[in-house]
PDB file of C-alpha atoms in Angstrom:
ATOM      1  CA  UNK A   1      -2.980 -11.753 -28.088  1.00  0.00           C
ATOM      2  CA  UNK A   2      -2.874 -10.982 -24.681  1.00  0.00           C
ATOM      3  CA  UNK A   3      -4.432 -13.130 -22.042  1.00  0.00           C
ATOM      4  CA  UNK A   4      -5.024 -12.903 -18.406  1.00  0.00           C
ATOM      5  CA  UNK A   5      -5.814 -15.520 -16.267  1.00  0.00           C
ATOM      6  CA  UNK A   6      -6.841 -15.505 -12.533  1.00  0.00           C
ATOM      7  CA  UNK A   7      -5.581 -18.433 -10.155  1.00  0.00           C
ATOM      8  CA  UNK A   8      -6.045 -19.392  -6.572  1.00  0.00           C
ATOM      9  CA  UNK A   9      -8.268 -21.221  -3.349  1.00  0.00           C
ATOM     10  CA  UNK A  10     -11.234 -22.562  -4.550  1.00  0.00           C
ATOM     11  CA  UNK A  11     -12.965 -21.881  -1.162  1.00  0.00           C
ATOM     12  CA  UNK A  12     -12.421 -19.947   1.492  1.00  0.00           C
ATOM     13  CA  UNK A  13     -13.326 -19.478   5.333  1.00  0.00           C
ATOM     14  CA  UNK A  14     -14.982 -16.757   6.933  1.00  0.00           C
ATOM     15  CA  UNK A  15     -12.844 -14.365   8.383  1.00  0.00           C
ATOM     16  CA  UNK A  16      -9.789 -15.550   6.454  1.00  0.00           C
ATOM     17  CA  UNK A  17      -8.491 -13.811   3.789  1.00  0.00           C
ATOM     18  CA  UNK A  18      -8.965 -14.111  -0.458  1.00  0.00           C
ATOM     19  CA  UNK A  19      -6.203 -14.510  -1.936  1.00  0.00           C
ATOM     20  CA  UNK A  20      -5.984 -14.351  -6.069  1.00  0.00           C
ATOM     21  CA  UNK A  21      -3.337 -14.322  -8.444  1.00  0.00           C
ATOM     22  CA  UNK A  22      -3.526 -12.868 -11.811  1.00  0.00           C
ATOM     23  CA  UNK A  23      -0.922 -13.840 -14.931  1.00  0.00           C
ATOM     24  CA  UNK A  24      -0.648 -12.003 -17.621  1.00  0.00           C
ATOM     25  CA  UNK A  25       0.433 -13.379 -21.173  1.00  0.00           C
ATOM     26  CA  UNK A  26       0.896 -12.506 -24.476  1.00  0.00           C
ATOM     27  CA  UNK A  27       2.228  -8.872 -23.280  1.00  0.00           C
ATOM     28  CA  UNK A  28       3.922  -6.877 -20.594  1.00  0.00           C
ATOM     29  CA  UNK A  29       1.942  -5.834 -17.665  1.00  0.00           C
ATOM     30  CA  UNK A  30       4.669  -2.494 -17.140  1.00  0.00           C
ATOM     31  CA  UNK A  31       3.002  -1.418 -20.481  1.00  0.00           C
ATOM     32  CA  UNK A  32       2.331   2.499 -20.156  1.00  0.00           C
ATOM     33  CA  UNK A  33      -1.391   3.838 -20.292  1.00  0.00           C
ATOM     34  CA  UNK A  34      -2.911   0.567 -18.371  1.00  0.00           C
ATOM     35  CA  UNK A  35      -4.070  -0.637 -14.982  1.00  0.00           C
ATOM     36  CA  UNK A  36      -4.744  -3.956 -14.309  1.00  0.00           C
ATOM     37  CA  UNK A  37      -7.880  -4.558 -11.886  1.00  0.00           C
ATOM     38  CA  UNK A  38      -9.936  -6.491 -10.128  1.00  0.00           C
ATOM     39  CA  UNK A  39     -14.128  -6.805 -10.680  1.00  0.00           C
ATOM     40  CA  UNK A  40     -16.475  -9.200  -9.016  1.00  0.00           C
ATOM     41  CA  UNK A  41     -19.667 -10.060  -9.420  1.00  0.00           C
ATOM     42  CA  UNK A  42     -21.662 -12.234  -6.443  1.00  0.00           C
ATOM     43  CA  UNK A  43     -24.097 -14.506  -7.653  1.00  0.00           C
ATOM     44  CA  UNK A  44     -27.258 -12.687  -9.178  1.00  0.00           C
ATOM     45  CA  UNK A  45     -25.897  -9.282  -8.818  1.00  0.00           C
ATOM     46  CA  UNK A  46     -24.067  -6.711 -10.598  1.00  0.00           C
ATOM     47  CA  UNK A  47     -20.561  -6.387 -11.339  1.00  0.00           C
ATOM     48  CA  UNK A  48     -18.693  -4.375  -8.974  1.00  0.00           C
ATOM     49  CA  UNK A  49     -14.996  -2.841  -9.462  1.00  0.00           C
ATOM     50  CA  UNK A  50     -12.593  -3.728  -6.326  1.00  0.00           C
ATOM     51  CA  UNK A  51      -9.414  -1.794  -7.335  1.00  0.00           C
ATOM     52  CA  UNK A  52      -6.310  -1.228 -10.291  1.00  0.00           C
ATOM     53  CA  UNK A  53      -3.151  -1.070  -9.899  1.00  0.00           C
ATOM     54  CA  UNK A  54      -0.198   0.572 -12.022  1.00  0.00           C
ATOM     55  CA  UNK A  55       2.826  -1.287 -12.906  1.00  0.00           C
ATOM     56  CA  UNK A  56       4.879   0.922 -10.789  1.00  0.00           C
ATOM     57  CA  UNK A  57       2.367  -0.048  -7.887  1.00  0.00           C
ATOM     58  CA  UNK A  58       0.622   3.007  -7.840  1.00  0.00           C
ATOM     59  CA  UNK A  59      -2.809   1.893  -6.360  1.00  0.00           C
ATOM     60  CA  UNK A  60      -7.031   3.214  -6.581  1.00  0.00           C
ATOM     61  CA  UNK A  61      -9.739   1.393  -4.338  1.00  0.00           C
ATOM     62  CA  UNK A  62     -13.363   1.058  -3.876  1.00  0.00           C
ATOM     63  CA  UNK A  63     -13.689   3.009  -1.016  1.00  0.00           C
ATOM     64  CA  UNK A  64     -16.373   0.055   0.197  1.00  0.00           C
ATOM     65  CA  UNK A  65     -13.863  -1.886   0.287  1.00  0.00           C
ATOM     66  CA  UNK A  66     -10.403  -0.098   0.755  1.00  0.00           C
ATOM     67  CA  UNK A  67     -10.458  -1.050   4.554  1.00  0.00           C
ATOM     68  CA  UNK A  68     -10.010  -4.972   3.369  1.00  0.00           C
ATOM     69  CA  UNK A  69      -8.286  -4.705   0.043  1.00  0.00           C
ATOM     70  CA  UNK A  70      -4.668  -4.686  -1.078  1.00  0.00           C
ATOM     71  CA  UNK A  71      -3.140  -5.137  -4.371  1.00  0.00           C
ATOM     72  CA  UNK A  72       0.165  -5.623  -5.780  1.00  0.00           C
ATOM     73  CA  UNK A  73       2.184  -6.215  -8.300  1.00  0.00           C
ATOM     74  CA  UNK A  74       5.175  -8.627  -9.550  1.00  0.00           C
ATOM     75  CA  UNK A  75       6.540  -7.225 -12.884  1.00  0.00           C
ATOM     76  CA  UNK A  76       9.266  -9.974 -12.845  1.00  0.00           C
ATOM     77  CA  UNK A  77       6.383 -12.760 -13.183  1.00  0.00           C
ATOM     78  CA  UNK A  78       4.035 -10.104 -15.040  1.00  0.00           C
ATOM     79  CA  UNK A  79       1.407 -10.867 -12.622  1.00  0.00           C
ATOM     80  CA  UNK A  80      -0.992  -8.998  -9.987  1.00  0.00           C
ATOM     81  CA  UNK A  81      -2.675 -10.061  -6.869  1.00  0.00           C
ATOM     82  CA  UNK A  82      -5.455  -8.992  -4.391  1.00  0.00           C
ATOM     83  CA  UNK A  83      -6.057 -10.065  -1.060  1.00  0.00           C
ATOM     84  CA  UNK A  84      -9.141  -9.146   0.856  1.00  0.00           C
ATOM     85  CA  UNK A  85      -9.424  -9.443   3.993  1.00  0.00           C
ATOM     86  CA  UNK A  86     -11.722 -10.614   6.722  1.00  0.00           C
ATOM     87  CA  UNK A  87     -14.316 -12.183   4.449  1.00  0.00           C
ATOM     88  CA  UNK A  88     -17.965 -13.081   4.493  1.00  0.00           C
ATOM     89  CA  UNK A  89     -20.610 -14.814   2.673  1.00  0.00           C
ATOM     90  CA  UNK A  90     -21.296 -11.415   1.064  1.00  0.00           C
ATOM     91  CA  UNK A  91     -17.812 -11.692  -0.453  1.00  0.00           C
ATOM     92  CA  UNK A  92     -18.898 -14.820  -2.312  1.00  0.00           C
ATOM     93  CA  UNK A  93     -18.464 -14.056  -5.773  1.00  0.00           C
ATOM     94  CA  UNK A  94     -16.880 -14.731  -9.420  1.00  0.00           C
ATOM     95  CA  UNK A  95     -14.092 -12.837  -9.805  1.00  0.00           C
ATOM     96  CA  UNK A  96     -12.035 -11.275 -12.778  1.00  0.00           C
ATOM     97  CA  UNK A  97      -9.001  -9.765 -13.286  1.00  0.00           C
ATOM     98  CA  UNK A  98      -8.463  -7.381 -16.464  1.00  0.00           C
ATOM     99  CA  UNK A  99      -6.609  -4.456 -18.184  1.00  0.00           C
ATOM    100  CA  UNK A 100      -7.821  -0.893 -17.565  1.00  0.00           C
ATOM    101  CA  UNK A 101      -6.809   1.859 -19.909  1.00  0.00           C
ATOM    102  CA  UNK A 102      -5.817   4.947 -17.618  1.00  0.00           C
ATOM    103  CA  UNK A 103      -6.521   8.198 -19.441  1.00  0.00           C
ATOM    104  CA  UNK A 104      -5.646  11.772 -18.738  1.00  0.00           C
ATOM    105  CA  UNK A 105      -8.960  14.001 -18.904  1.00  0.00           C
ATOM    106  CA  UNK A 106      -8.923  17.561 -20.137  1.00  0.00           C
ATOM    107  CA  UNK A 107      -9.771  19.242 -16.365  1.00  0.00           C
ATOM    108  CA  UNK A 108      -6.539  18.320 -15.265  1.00  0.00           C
ATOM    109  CA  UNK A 109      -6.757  14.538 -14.049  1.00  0.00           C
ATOM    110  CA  UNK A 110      -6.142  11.465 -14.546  1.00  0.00           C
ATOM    111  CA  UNK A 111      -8.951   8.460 -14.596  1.00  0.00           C
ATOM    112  CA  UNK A 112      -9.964   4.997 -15.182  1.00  0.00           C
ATOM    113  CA  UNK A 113     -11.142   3.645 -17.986  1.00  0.00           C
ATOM    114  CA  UNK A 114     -12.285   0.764 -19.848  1.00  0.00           C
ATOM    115  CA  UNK A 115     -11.417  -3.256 -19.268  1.00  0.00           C
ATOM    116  CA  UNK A 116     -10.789  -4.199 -22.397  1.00  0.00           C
ATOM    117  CA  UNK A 117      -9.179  -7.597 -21.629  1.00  0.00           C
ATOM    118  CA  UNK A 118     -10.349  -9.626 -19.277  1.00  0.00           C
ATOM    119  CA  UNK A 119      -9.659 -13.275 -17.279  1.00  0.00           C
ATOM    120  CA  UNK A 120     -12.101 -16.299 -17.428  1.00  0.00           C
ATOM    121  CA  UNK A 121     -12.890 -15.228 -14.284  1.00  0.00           C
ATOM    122  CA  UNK A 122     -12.688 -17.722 -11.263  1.00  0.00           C
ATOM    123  CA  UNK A 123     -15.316 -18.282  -8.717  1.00  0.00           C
ATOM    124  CA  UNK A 124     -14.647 -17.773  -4.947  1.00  0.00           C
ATOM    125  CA  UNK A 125     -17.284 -19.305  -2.197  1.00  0.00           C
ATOM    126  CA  UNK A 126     -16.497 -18.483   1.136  1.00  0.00           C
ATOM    127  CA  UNK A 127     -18.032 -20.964   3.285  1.00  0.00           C
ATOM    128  CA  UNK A 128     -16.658 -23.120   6.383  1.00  0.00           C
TER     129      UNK A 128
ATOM    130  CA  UNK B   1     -25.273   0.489  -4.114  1.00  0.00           C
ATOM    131  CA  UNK B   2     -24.249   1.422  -7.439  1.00  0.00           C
ATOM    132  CA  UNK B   3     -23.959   5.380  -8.255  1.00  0.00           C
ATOM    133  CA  UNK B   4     -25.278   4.768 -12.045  1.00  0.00           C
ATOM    134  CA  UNK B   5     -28.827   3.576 -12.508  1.00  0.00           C
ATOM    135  CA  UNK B   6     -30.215   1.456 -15.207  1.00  0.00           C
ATOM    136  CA  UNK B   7     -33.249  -0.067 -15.801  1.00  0.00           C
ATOM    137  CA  UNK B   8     -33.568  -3.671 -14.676  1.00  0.00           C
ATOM    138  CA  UNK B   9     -34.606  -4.966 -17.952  1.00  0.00           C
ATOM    139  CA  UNK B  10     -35.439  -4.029 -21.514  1.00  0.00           C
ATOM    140  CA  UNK B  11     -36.608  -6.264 -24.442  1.00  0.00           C
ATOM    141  CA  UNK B  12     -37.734  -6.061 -28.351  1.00  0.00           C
ATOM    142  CA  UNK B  13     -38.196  -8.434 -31.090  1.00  0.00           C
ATOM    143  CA  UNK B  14     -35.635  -9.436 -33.441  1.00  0.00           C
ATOM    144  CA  UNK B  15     -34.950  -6.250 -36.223  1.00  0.00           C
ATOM    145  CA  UNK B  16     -36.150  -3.862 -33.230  1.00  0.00           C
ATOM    146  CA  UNK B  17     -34.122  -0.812 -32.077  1.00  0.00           C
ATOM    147  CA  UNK B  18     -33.838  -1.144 -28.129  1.00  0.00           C
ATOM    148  CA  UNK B  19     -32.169   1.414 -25.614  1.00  0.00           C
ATOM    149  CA  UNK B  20     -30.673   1.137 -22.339  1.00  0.00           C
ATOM    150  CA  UNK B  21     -30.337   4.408 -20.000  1.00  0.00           C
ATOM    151  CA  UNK B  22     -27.522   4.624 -17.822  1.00  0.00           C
ATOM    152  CA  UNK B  23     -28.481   7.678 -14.741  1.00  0.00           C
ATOM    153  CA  UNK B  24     -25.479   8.904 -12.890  1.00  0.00           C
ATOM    154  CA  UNK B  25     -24.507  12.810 -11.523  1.00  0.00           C
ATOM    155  CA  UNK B  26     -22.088  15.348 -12.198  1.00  0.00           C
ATOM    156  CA  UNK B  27     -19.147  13.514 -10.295  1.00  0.00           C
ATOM    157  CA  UNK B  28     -19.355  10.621 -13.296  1.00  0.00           C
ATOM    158  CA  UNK B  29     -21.231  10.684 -16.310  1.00  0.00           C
ATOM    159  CA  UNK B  30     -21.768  14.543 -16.128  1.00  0.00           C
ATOM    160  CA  UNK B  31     -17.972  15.179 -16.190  1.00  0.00           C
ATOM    161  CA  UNK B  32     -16.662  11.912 -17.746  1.00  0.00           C
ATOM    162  CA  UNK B  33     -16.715   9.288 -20.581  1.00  0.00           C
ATOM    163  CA  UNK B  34     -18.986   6.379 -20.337  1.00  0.00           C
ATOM    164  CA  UNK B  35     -18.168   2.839 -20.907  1.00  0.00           C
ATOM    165  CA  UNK B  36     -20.970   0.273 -21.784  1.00  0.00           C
ATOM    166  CA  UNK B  37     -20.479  -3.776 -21.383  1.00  0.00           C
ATOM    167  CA  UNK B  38     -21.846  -6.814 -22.252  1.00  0.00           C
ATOM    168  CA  UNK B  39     -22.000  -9.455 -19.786  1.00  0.00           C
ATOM    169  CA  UNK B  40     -23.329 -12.753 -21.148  1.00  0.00           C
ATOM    170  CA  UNK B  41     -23.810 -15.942 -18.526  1.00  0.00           C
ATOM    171  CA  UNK B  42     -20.402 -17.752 -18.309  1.00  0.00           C
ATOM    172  CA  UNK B  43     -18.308 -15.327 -19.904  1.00  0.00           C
ATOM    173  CA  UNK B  44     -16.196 -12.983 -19.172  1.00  0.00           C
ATOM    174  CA  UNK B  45     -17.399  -9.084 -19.915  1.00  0.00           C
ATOM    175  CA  UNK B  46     -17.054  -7.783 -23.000  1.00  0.00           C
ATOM    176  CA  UNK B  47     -15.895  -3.934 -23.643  1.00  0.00           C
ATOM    177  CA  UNK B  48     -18.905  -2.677 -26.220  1.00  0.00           C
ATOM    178  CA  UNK B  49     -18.237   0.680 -26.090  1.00  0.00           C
ATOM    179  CA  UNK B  50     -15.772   3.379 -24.582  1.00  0.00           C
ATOM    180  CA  UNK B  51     -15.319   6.753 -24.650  1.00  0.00           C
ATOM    181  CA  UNK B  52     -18.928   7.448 -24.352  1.00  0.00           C
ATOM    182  CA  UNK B  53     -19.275   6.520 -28.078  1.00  0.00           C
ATOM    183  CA  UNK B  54     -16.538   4.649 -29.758  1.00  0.00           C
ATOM    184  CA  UNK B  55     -16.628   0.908 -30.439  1.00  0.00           C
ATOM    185  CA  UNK B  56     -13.792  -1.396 -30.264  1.00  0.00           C
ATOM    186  CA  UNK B  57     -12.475  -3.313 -33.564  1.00  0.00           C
ATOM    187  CA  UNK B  58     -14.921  -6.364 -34.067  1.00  0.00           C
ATOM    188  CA  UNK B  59     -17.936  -4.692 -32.124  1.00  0.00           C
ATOM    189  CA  UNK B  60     -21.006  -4.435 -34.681  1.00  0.00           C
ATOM    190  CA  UNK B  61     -22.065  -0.826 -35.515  1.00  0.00           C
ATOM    191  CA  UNK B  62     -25.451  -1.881 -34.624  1.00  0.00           C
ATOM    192  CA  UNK B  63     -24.238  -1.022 -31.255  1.00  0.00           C
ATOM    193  CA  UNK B  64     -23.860   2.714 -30.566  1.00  0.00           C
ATOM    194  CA  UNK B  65     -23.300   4.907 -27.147  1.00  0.00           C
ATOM    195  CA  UNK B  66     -24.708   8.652 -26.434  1.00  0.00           C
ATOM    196  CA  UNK B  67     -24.618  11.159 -23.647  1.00  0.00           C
ATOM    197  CA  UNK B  68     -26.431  13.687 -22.825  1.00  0.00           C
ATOM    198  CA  UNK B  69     -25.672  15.508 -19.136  1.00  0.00           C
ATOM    199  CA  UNK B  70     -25.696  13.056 -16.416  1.00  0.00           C
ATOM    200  CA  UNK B  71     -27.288  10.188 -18.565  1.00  0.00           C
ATOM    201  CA  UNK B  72     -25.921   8.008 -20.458  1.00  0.00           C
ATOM    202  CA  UNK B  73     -27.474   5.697 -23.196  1.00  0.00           C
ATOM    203  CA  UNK B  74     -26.937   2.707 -25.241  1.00  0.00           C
ATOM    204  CA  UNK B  75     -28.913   1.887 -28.164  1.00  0.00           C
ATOM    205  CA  UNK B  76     -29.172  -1.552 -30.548  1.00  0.00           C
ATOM    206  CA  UNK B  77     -30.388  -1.257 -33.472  1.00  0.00           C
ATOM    207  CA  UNK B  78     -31.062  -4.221 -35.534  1.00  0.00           C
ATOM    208  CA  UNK B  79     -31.806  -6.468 -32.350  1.00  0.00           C
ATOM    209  CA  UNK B  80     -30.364  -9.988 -33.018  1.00  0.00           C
ATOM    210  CA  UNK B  81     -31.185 -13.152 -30.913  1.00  0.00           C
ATOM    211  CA  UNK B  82     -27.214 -13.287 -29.938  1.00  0.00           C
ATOM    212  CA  UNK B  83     -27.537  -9.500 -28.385  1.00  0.00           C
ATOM    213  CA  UNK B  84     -29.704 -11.314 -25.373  1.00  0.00           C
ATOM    214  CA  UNK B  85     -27.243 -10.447 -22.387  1.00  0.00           C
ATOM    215  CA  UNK B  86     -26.545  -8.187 -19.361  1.00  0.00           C
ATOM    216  CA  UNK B  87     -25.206  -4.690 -20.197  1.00  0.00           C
ATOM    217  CA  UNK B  88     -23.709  -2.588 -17.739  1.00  0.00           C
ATOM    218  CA  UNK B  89     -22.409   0.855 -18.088  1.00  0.00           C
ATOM    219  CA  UNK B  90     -19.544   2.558 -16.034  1.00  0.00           C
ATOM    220  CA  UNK B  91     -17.608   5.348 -15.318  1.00  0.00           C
ATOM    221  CA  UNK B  92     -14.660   6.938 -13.242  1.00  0.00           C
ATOM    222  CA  UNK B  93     -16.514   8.485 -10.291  1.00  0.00           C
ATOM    223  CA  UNK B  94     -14.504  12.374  -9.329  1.00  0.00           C
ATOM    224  CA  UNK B  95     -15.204  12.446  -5.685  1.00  0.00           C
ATOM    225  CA  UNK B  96     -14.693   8.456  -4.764  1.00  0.00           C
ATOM    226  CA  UNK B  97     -11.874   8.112  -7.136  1.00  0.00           C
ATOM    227  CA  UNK B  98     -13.190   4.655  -8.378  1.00  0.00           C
ATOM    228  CA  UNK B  99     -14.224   3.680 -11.079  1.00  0.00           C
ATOM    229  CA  UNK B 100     -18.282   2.315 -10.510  1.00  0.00           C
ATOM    230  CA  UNK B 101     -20.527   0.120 -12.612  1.00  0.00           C
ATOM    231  CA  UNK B 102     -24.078   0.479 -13.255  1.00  0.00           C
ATOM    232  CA  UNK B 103     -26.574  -1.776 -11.817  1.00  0.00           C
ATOM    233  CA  UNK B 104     -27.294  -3.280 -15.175  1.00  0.00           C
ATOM    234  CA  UNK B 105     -29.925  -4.591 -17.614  1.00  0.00           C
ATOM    235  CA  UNK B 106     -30.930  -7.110 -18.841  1.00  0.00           C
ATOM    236  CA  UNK B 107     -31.990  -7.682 -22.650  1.00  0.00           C
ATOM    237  CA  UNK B 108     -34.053 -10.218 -23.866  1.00  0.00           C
ATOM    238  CA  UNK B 109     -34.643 -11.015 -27.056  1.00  0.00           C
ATOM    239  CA  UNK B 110     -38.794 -11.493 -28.274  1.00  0.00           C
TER     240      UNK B 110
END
């Protein structure tokens, strides 16, 4: 079964940068047809999707965030990372790592799709 | 903001049939599949439906997914006190190249 599991700071500072670790179990993150992302959701609102990467460390952002955000990926320790940078209050949030199924659609493209496994998710106050 | 637009909350009495609407465009739900979640507090999200209308092993077929144009819908029939949770639906946006959420909904249960 596989498992993910997110790891790192329990706090951070404003203005310094998140830092998270995912680790993946149970199966290979260089598995073909998957992304592995990053969603957050601050407290009381939605969930918001902050970027995938591919095994091979092909990348897609949220363009709200692309400015701050980079990804990246350690096949030898089957794990995936974001940093984010500059951060706020605003950026106070739980956040969750997962698998994303990347499709090819029928005009030509490929996309994004589901999470269909995802971490325990790990909350992330930034506060000083 | 979020692209896709649900309503804030929805509700119905145990046995009822309640359905969430999902609004998006032509850049998401008008050209691609929709995926629906369910959030419940504490937990991770769960993947409920994908591909617009397919439900992963172990989901209950109470649970089904339609389109129609730029809307998307979710619809449980049989409501059960354990269905009480956030749903959310989502979809690869063309023009941002992301993939966006809904702003989500809230079920309660009668």
């Amino acid at each position: 079964q596989l498992q993910l599991q997110e790891s790192g700071p329990g706090l951070v500072k404003p203005s310094e940068t998140l830092s998270l670790t995912c680790t993946v179990s149970g199966g290979s993150i260089s598995s073909s047809s998957y992304y592995w992302g990053w969603i957050r959701q601050p407290p009381g609102k939605g969930l918001e999707w902050i970027g995938s990467i591919y095994y091979s460390g092909s990348t897609y952002y949220n363009p709200s965030l692309k400015s701050r955000v980079t990804i990246f990926v350690d096949t030898s320790k089957n794990q995936f990372s974001l940093k984010l940078s500059s951060v706020t209050a605003a950026d106070t949030a739980v956040y969750y790592c997962g698998r994303q199924r990347y499709d090819y659609h029928s005009g030509g493209y490929y996309y994004l799709s589901g999470v269909d496994y995802w971490g325990q998710g790990t909350l992330v106050p930034v506060s000083s | 903001q979020s692209v896709l637009t649900q309503p804030p909350s929805a509700s119905g009495t145990p046995g009822q049939r309640v359905t969430i609407s999902c609004s998006g465009s032509s850049s998401n739900i008008g050209s691609n599949i929709v995926n629906w979640y369910q959030h419940l507090p504490g937990t991770a999200p769960k993947l409920l439906i994908y591909g617009t209308n397919q439900r992963p092993s172990g989901v209950p077929d109470r649970f089904s997914g339609s389109k129609s144009g730029t809307s998307a819908s979710l619809a449980i029939s049989g409501l059960q006190s354990e269905d009480e949770a956030d749903y959310y639906c989502a979809a690869w946006h063309d023009s941002l190249k992301g993939y966006v959420f809904g702003t989500g909904t809230k079920v309660t249960v009668l």
